[in-house]
Amino acid sequence: MASSKYSLLLMRDDSQVRRFRVSKIWLKAFIYAEIFLVTLALAGFFTGYRFWLESHKLRVDNRNLQITLTEARVKLERLENVEQILQSNDPDELHALIGSVSVETESPQIPSNIDLNEIFTHVDLQQANVDNFQARLQGDKLQVRFDLNNLVADSTLSGVVHLAIITRTGQLVQPTITTEDLNFSIQRFKRVRTVFGIPSGIKGNDLFGIRLNIRRSDNGTMVFSETFPLSQILS
């Protein structure tokens, strides 16, 4: 008994009609192959997207770990210096160490109402991210630039960046900054640049770092907050 086949006719205006006979088995095999390839492509897309999310999370965790390690390294270096002074038994160095501790403890210039949570609390709602944060002192002005990334997929992120100066005594000072420099509405990425004057009464040596807060313009939610010590960002 002859197997059934399908006939495929190709017709052109300037040519004869061509006829091709295709077996039912081969036609089914072609359809199944197309379905398999489409399924494989979708599986590859979702697998790649999942790996991208995991990679992004690892990058964020790595960045937070680097910040923690940097802070721990600074504290360790200070403790090692103190230990070396104590082990040296040098009267002059011991006197200088005790004197510096007494001055820092008894100095009336240090305010007693410092809120460390306001200065150092880290906030990250995975909606915005800041990379390549750099600062440069130019006399009595401070130039700041950084990369602002939108982490919300397929959505425009609008908001405003707030910058504040942190002094060595723990004061949080709000400088006067052009609003247009810090307002944003981005789909993916924006490079932010701004220059502002250091408030009067504060010198470059008095600066400890810069506090950055990012709030959404639609509901005012703070989506990102971080403190950047000048020792790590000055260029």
PDB file of C-alpha atoms in Angstrom:
ATOM      1  CA  MET A   1       0.000   0.000   0.000  1.00  0.00           C
ATOM      2  CA  ALA A   2       1.489   3.339  -1.037  1.00  0.00           C
ATOM      3  CA  SER A   3       2.133   5.881   1.706  1.00  0.00           C
ATOM      4  CA  SER A   4       0.252   9.167   1.475  1.00  0.00           C
ATOM      5  CA  LYS A   5       2.213  12.257   0.537  1.00  0.00           C
ATOM      6  CA  TYR A   6       1.584  15.978   0.306  1.00  0.00           C
ATOM      7  CA  SER A   7       2.129  17.940  -2.872  1.00  0.00           C
ATOM      8  CA  LEU A   8       3.767  21.367  -2.737  1.00  0.00           C
ATOM      9  CA  LEU A   9       3.199  23.571  -5.798  1.00  0.00           C
ATOM     10  CA  LEU A  10       5.471  26.517  -6.604  1.00  0.00           C
ATOM     11  CA  MET A  11       4.076  28.886  -9.228  1.00  0.00           C
ATOM     12  CA  ARG A  12       5.755  31.882 -10.891  1.00  0.00           C
ATOM     13  CA  ASP A  13       4.464  34.163 -13.630  1.00  0.00           C
ATOM     14  CA  ASP A  14       7.483  33.620 -15.837  1.00  0.00           C
ATOM     15  CA  SER A  15       8.119  29.959 -15.106  1.00  0.00           C
ATOM     16  CA  GLN A  16       6.419  26.616 -15.140  1.00  0.00           C
ATOM     17  CA  VAL A  17       4.694  25.201 -12.121  1.00  0.00           C
ATOM     18  CA  ARG A  18       6.962  23.060  -9.995  1.00  0.00           C
ATOM     19  CA  ARG A  19       5.636  20.273  -7.904  1.00  0.00           C
ATOM     20  CA  PHE A  20       7.278  18.705  -4.888  1.00  0.00           C
ATOM     21  CA  ARG A  21       5.986  15.691  -3.022  1.00  0.00           C
ATOM     22  CA  VAL A  22       6.641  15.547   0.692  1.00  0.00           C
ATOM     23  CA  SER A  23       6.076  12.513   2.848  1.00  0.00           C
ATOM     24  CA  LYS A  24       3.790  12.889   5.836  1.00  0.00           C
ATOM     25  CA  ILE A  25       6.569  11.614   8.107  1.00  0.00           C
ATOM     26  CA  TRP A  26       9.034  14.272   6.942  1.00  0.00           C
ATOM     27  CA  LEU A  27       6.409  17.010   7.268  1.00  0.00           C
ATOM     28  CA  LYS A  28       5.674  15.997  10.862  1.00  0.00           C
ATOM     29  CA  ALA A  29       9.383  15.799  11.606  1.00  0.00           C
ATOM     30  CA  PHE A  30       9.853  19.349  10.286  1.00  0.00           C
ATOM     31  CA  ILE A  31       6.985  20.691  12.422  1.00  0.00           C
ATOM     32  CA  TYR A  32       8.262  18.924  15.546  1.00  0.00           C
ATOM     33  CA  ALA A  33      11.761  20.224  14.885  1.00  0.00           C
ATOM     34  CA  GLU A  34      10.461  23.803  14.664  1.00  0.00           C
ATOM     35  CA  ILE A  35       8.538  23.393  17.923  1.00  0.00           C
ATOM     36  CA  PHE A  36      11.641  21.945  19.592  1.00  0.00           C
ATOM     37  CA  LEU A  37      13.848  24.812  18.408  1.00  0.00           C
ATOM     38  CA  VAL A  38      11.369  27.462  19.606  1.00  0.00           C
ATOM     39  CA  THR A  39      11.086  25.728  22.992  1.00  0.00           C
ATOM     40  CA  LEU A  40      14.870  25.494  23.236  1.00  0.00           C
ATOM     41  CA  ALA A  41      15.246  29.204  22.408  1.00  0.00           C
ATOM     42  CA  LEU A  42      12.698  30.206  25.079  1.00  0.00           C
ATOM     43  CA  ALA A  43      14.389  27.990  27.649  1.00  0.00           C
ATOM     44  CA  GLY A  44      17.748  29.557  26.776  1.00  0.00           C
ATOM     45  CA  PHE A  45      16.303  33.068  27.134  1.00  0.00           C
ATOM     46  CA  PHE A  46      14.800  32.440  30.579  1.00  0.00           C
ATOM     47  CA  THR A  47      17.956  30.638  31.741  1.00  0.00           C
ATOM     48  CA  GLY A  48      20.114  33.565  30.605  1.00  0.00           C
ATOM     49  CA  TYR A  49      17.805  36.068  32.323  1.00  0.00           C
ATOM     50  CA  ARG A  50      17.958  34.101  35.573  1.00  0.00           C
ATOM     51  CA  PHE A  51      21.758  33.971  35.424  1.00  0.00           C
ATOM     52  CA  TRP A  52      21.817  37.725  34.758  1.00  0.00           C
ATOM     53  CA  LEU A  53      19.742  38.385  37.894  1.00  0.00           C
ATOM     54  CA  GLU A  54      22.032  36.162  39.964  1.00  0.00           C
ATOM     55  CA  SER A  55      25.091  37.892  38.498  1.00  0.00           C
ATOM     56  CA  HIS A  56      23.681  41.315  39.354  1.00  0.00           C
ATOM     57  CA  LYS A  57      22.955  40.208  42.924  1.00  0.00           C
ATOM     58  CA  LEU A  58      26.500  38.901  43.238  1.00  0.00           C
ATOM     59  CA  ARG A  59      27.893  42.226  41.986  1.00  0.00           C
ATOM     60  CA  VAL A  60      25.859  44.122  44.588  1.00  0.00           C
ATOM     61  CA  ASP A  61      26.934  41.728  47.355  1.00  0.00           C
ATOM     62  CA  ASN A  62      30.550  42.031  46.220  1.00  0.00           C
ATOM     63  CA  ARG A  63      30.353  45.837  46.309  1.00  0.00           C
ATOM     64  CA  ASN A  64      28.908  45.796  49.840  1.00  0.00           C
ATOM     65  CA  LEU A  65      31.586  43.326  50.903  1.00  0.00           C
ATOM     66  CA  GLN A  66      34.328  45.568  49.497  1.00  0.00           C
ATOM     67  CA  ILE A  67      32.965  48.521  51.473  1.00  0.00           C
ATOM     68  CA  THR A  68      32.885  46.419  54.635  1.00  0.00           C
ATOM     69  CA  LEU A  69      36.428  45.161  54.025  1.00  0.00           C
ATOM     70  CA  THR A  70      37.691  48.697  53.419  1.00  0.00           C
ATOM     71  CA  GLU A  71      36.195  49.919  56.692  1.00  0.00           C
ATOM     72  CA  ALA A  72      37.590  46.891  58.521  1.00  0.00           C
ATOM     73  CA  ARG A  73      41.036  47.454  56.968  1.00  0.00           C
ATOM     74  CA  VAL A  74      41.096  51.077  58.166  1.00  0.00           C
ATOM     75  CA  LYS A  75      40.134  50.050  61.702  1.00  0.00           C
ATOM     76  CA  LEU A  76      42.738  47.262  61.665  1.00  0.00           C
ATOM     77  CA  GLU A  77      45.486  49.667  60.590  1.00  0.00           C
ATOM     78  CA  ARG A  78      44.577  52.022  63.433  1.00  0.00           C
ATOM     79  CA  LEU A  79      44.635  49.179  65.953  1.00  0.00           C
ATOM     80  CA  GLU A  80      47.997  47.982  64.621  1.00  0.00           C
ATOM     81  CA  ASN A  81      49.441  51.485  65.018  1.00  0.00           C
ATOM     82  CA  VAL A  82      48.174  51.663  68.590  1.00  0.00           C
ATOM     83  CA  GLU A  83      49.591  48.206  69.304  1.00  0.00           C
ATOM     84  CA  GLN A  84      53.006  49.177  67.934  1.00  0.00           C
ATOM     85  CA  ILE A  85      53.056  52.290  70.115  1.00  0.00           C
ATOM     86  CA  LEU A  86      52.105  50.274  73.191  1.00  0.00           C
ATOM     87  CA  GLN A  87      54.749  47.643  72.479  1.00  0.00           C
ATOM     88  CA  SER A  88      57.486  50.216  71.822  1.00  0.00           C
ATOM     89  CA  ASN A  89      57.297  51.568  75.401  1.00  0.00           C
ATOM     90  CA  ASP A  90      58.422  54.928  74.040  1.00  0.00           C
ATOM     91  CA  PRO A  91      57.360  57.588  76.594  1.00  0.00           C
ATOM     92  CA  ASP A  92      57.033  60.321  73.956  1.00  0.00           C
ATOM     93  CA  GLU A  93      54.798  58.236  71.675  1.00  0.00           C
ATOM     94  CA  LEU A  94      52.704  56.974  74.618  1.00  0.00           C
ATOM     95  CA  HIS A  95      52.252  60.530  75.844  1.00  0.00           C
ATOM     96  CA  ALA A  96      51.221  61.672  72.351  1.00  0.00           C
ATOM     97  CA  LEU A  97      48.748  58.782  72.052  1.00  0.00           C
ATOM     98  CA  ILE A  98      47.155  59.462  75.440  1.00  0.00           C
ATOM     99  CA  GLY A  99      47.079  63.185  74.687  1.00  0.00           C
ATOM    100  CA  SER A 100      45.319  62.681  71.342  1.00  0.00           C
ATOM    101  CA  VAL A 101      42.729  60.399  72.932  1.00  0.00           C
ATOM    102  CA  SER A 102      42.108  62.956  75.686  1.00  0.00           C
ATOM    103  CA  VAL A 103      41.724  65.794  73.186  1.00  0.00           C
ATOM    104  CA  GLU A 104      39.263  63.794  71.082  1.00  0.00           C
ATOM    105  CA  THR A 105      37.306  62.814  74.177  1.00  0.00           C
ATOM    106  CA  GLU A 106      37.213  66.219  75.866  1.00  0.00           C
ATOM    107  CA  SER A 107      36.982  68.473  72.797  1.00  0.00           C
ATOM    108  CA  PRO A 108      33.874  70.678  73.126  1.00  0.00           C
ATOM    109  CA  GLN A 109      33.776  71.206  69.346  1.00  0.00           C
ATOM    110  CA  ILE A 110      32.392  67.738  68.651  1.00  0.00           C
ATOM    111  CA  PRO A 111      28.571  67.851  68.718  1.00  0.00           C
ATOM    112  CA  SER A 112      26.808  65.458  71.075  1.00  0.00           C
ATOM    113  CA  ASN A 113      23.744  64.931  68.875  1.00  0.00           C
ATOM    114  CA  ILE A 114      25.392  62.990  66.032  1.00  0.00           C
ATOM    115  CA  ASP A 115      23.051  60.420  64.468  1.00  0.00           C
ATOM    116  CA  LEU A 116      25.265  57.670  63.034  1.00  0.00           C
ATOM    117  CA  ASN A 117      22.251  56.016  61.411  1.00  0.00           C
ATOM    118  CA  GLU A 118      21.644  59.168  59.400  1.00  0.00           C
ATOM    119  CA  ILE A 119      25.291  59.248  58.320  1.00  0.00           C
ATOM    120  CA  PHE A 120      26.127  55.605  57.629  1.00  0.00           C
ATOM    121  CA  THR A 121      22.883  53.635  57.077  1.00  0.00           C
ATOM    122  CA  HIS A 122      22.950  51.876  53.714  1.00  0.00           C
ATOM    123  CA  VAL A 123      19.701  51.655  51.716  1.00  0.00           C
ATOM    124  CA  ASP A 124      19.307  49.702  48.483  1.00  0.00           C
ATOM    125  CA  LEU A 125      15.863  48.715  47.156  1.00  0.00           C
ATOM    126  CA  GLN A 126      17.381  47.345  43.926  1.00  0.00           C
ATOM    127  CA  GLN A 127      15.788  50.125  41.871  1.00  0.00           C
ATOM    128  CA  ALA A 128      18.798  52.398  41.368  1.00  0.00           C
ATOM    129  CA  ASN A 129      22.531  51.954  41.654  1.00  0.00           C
ATOM    130  CA  VAL A 130      25.544  54.284  41.717  1.00  0.00           C
ATOM    131  CA  ASP A 131      28.917  53.392  40.172  1.00  0.00           C
ATOM    132  CA  ASN A 132      32.225  55.202  39.614  1.00  0.00           C
ATOM    133  CA  PHE A 133      31.547  57.837  42.276  1.00  0.00           C
ATOM    134  CA  GLN A 134      34.356  60.407  42.124  1.00  0.00           C
ATOM    135  CA  ALA A 135      34.992  63.797  43.690  1.00  0.00           C
ATOM    136  CA  ARG A 136      37.563  66.546  43.139  1.00  0.00           C
ATOM    137  CA  LEU A 137      38.386  69.565  45.286  1.00  0.00           C
ATOM    138  CA  GLN A 138      38.761  72.806  43.328  1.00  0.00           C
ATOM    139  CA  GLY A 139      39.575  75.492  45.859  1.00  0.00           C
ATOM    140  CA  ASP A 140      36.370  76.213  47.747  1.00  0.00           C
ATOM    141  CA  LYS A 141      34.305  74.088  45.359  1.00  0.00           C
ATOM    142  CA  LEU A 142      33.681  70.370  45.108  1.00  0.00           C
ATOM    143  CA  GLN A 143      33.121  68.600  41.793  1.00  0.00           C
ATOM    144  CA  VAL A 144      31.162  65.336  41.931  1.00  0.00           C
ATOM    145  CA  ARG A 145      30.451  62.858  39.152  1.00  0.00           C
ATOM    146  CA  PHE A 146      29.008  59.343  39.115  1.00  0.00           C
ATOM    147  CA  ASP A 147      27.071  56.865  36.979  1.00  0.00           C
ATOM    148  CA  LEU A 148      23.391  56.420  37.843  1.00  0.00           C
ATOM    149  CA  ASN A 149      21.813  53.123  36.724  1.00  0.00           C
ATOM    150  CA  ASN A 150      18.134  52.188  36.490  1.00  0.00           C
ATOM    151  CA  LEU A 151      17.646  48.638  37.804  1.00  0.00           C
ATOM    152  CA  VAL A 152      13.862  48.532  37.191  1.00  0.00           C
ATOM    153  CA  ALA A 153      13.320  46.423  34.067  1.00  0.00           C
ATOM    154  CA  ASP A 154      11.274  47.958  31.229  1.00  0.00           C
ATOM    155  CA  SER A 155      10.362  51.027  33.256  1.00  0.00           C
ATOM    156  CA  THR A 156      11.494  54.650  33.423  1.00  0.00           C
ATOM    157  CA  LEU A 157      12.871  55.715  36.799  1.00  0.00           C
ATOM    158  CA  SER A 158      12.362  59.359  37.772  1.00  0.00           C
ATOM    159  CA  GLY A 159      13.582  61.055  40.893  1.00  0.00           C
ATOM    160  CA  VAL A 160      16.139  63.337  42.465  1.00  0.00           C
ATOM    161  CA  VAL A 161      19.582  62.840  43.983  1.00  0.00           C
ATOM    162  CA  HIS A 162      20.369  64.565  47.293  1.00  0.00           C
ATOM    163  CA  LEU A 163      24.001  65.235  48.230  1.00  0.00           C
ATOM    164  CA  ALA A 164      25.217  66.302  51.657  1.00  0.00           C
ATOM    165  CA  ILE A 165      28.689  66.980  53.061  1.00  0.00           C
ATOM    166  CA  ILE A 166      29.884  65.081  56.132  1.00  0.00           C
ATOM    167  CA  THR A 167      32.521  66.833  58.233  1.00  0.00           C
ATOM    168  CA  ARG A 168      35.153  65.131  60.383  1.00  0.00           C
ATOM    169  CA  THR A 169      33.150  66.087  63.464  1.00  0.00           C
ATOM    170  CA  GLY A 170      30.110  64.189  62.197  1.00  0.00           C
ATOM    171  CA  GLN A 171      28.054  67.146  61.013  1.00  0.00           C
ATOM    172  CA  LEU A 172      25.771  66.662  58.011  1.00  0.00           C
ATOM    173  CA  VAL A 173      25.799  69.889  55.978  1.00  0.00           C
ATOM    174  CA  GLN A 174      23.536  70.515  52.992  1.00  0.00           C
ATOM    175  CA  PRO A 175      25.311  72.580  50.287  1.00  0.00           C
ATOM    176  CA  THR A 176      23.568  74.682  47.639  1.00  0.00           C
ATOM    177  CA  ILE A 177      23.395  72.624  44.418  1.00  0.00           C
ATOM    178  CA  THR A 178      21.734  73.332  41.080  1.00  0.00           C
ATOM    179  CA  THR A 179      18.511  71.297  41.039  1.00  0.00           C
ATOM    180  CA  GLU A 180      18.715  70.527  37.325  1.00  0.00           C
ATOM    181  CA  ASP A 181      22.001  68.638  37.857  1.00  0.00           C
ATOM    182  CA  LEU A 182      20.431  66.128  40.239  1.00  0.00           C
ATOM    183  CA  ASN A 183      16.942  65.596  38.785  1.00  0.00           C
ATOM    184  CA  PHE A 184      16.715  62.559  36.520  1.00  0.00           C
ATOM    185  CA  SER A 185      14.344  60.480  34.414  1.00  0.00           C
ATOM    186  CA  ILE A 186      16.194  57.530  32.930  1.00  0.00           C
ATOM    187  CA  GLN A 187      15.422  54.307  31.126  1.00  0.00           C
ATOM    188  CA  ARG A 188      18.800  52.691  31.703  1.00  0.00           C
ATOM    189  CA  PHE A 189      21.755  54.948  32.499  1.00  0.00           C
ATOM    190  CA  LYS A 190      22.812  58.545  33.163  1.00  0.00           C
ATOM    191  CA  ARG A 191      26.118  60.192  33.990  1.00  0.00           C
ATOM    192  CA  VAL A 192      25.603  62.825  36.669  1.00  0.00           C
ATOM    193  CA  ARG A 193      27.978  65.782  37.047  1.00  0.00           C
ATOM    194  CA  THR A 194      27.649  68.720  39.396  1.00  0.00           C
ATOM    195  CA  VAL A 195      29.834  71.382  40.998  1.00  0.00           C
ATOM    196  CA  PHE A 196      28.891  73.135  44.234  1.00  0.00           C
ATOM    197  CA  GLY A 197      30.554  75.430  46.722  1.00  0.00           C
ATOM    198  CA  ILE A 198      31.700  74.215  50.116  1.00  0.00           C
ATOM    199  CA  PRO A 199      29.637  76.016  52.787  1.00  0.00           C
ATOM    200  CA  SER A 200      31.400  78.873  54.522  1.00  0.00           C
ATOM    201  CA  GLY A 201      33.325  77.937  57.638  1.00  0.00           C
ATOM    202  CA  ILE A 202      34.247  74.509  56.262  1.00  0.00           C
ATOM    203  CA  LYS A 203      37.656  73.864  54.720  1.00  0.00           C
ATOM    204  CA  GLY A 204      38.814  70.991  52.552  1.00  0.00           C
ATOM    205  CA  ASN A 205      40.635  69.401  55.501  1.00  0.00           C
ATOM    206  CA  ASP A 206      37.376  69.427  57.488  1.00  0.00           C
ATOM    207  CA  LEU A 207      35.606  67.128  55.029  1.00  0.00           C
ATOM    208  CA  PHE A 208      35.118  63.439  55.772  1.00  0.00           C
ATOM    209  CA  GLY A 209      32.803  62.311  52.981  1.00  0.00           C
ATOM    210  CA  ILE A 210      29.666  62.784  50.925  1.00  0.00           C
ATOM    211  CA  ARG A 211      26.235  61.380  51.748  1.00  0.00           C
ATOM    212  CA  LEU A 212      24.090  60.443  48.724  1.00  0.00           C
ATOM    213  CA  ASN A 213      20.347  59.782  48.831  1.00  0.00           C
ATOM    214  CA  ILE A 214      18.108  58.915  45.868  1.00  0.00           C
ATOM    215  CA  ARG A 215      14.342  59.384  46.118  1.00  0.00           C
ATOM    216  CA  ARG A 216      11.624  58.587  43.576  1.00  0.00           C
ATOM    217  CA  SER A 217       9.671  61.581  42.337  1.00  0.00           C
ATOM    218  CA  ASP A 218       6.313  59.755  42.240  1.00  0.00           C
ATOM    219  CA  ASN A 219       6.065  58.709  45.892  1.00  0.00           C
ATOM    220  CA  GLY A 220       9.169  60.131  47.576  1.00  0.00           C
ATOM    221  CA  THR A 221      10.504  56.692  48.531  1.00  0.00           C
ATOM    222  CA  MET A 222      14.228  56.545  49.218  1.00  0.00           C
ATOM    223  CA  VAL A 223      15.533  53.772  46.951  1.00  0.00           C
ATOM    224  CA  PHE A 224      19.269  54.179  47.509  1.00  0.00           C
ATOM    225  CA  SER A 225      21.486  55.746  50.161  1.00  0.00           C
ATOM    226  CA  GLU A 226      25.214  55.510  50.709  1.00  0.00           C
ATOM    227  CA  THR A 227      28.128  57.377  52.326  1.00  0.00           C
ATOM    228  CA  PHE A 228      31.328  57.833  50.309  1.00  0.00           C
ATOM    229  CA  PRO A 229      34.479  58.755  52.299  1.00  0.00           C
ATOM    230  CA  LEU A 230      36.636  61.285  50.445  1.00  0.00           C
ATOM    231  CA  SER A 231      39.700  59.108  51.017  1.00  0.00           C
ATOM    232  CA  GLN A 232      38.194  56.586  48.580  1.00  0.00           C
ATOM    233  CA  ILE A 233      36.681  58.874  45.936  1.00  0.00           C
ATOM    234  CA  LEU A 234      39.028  61.852  45.572  1.00  0.00           C
ATOM    235  CA  SER A 235      40.649  61.990  42.153  1.00  0.00           C
TER     236      SER A 235
END
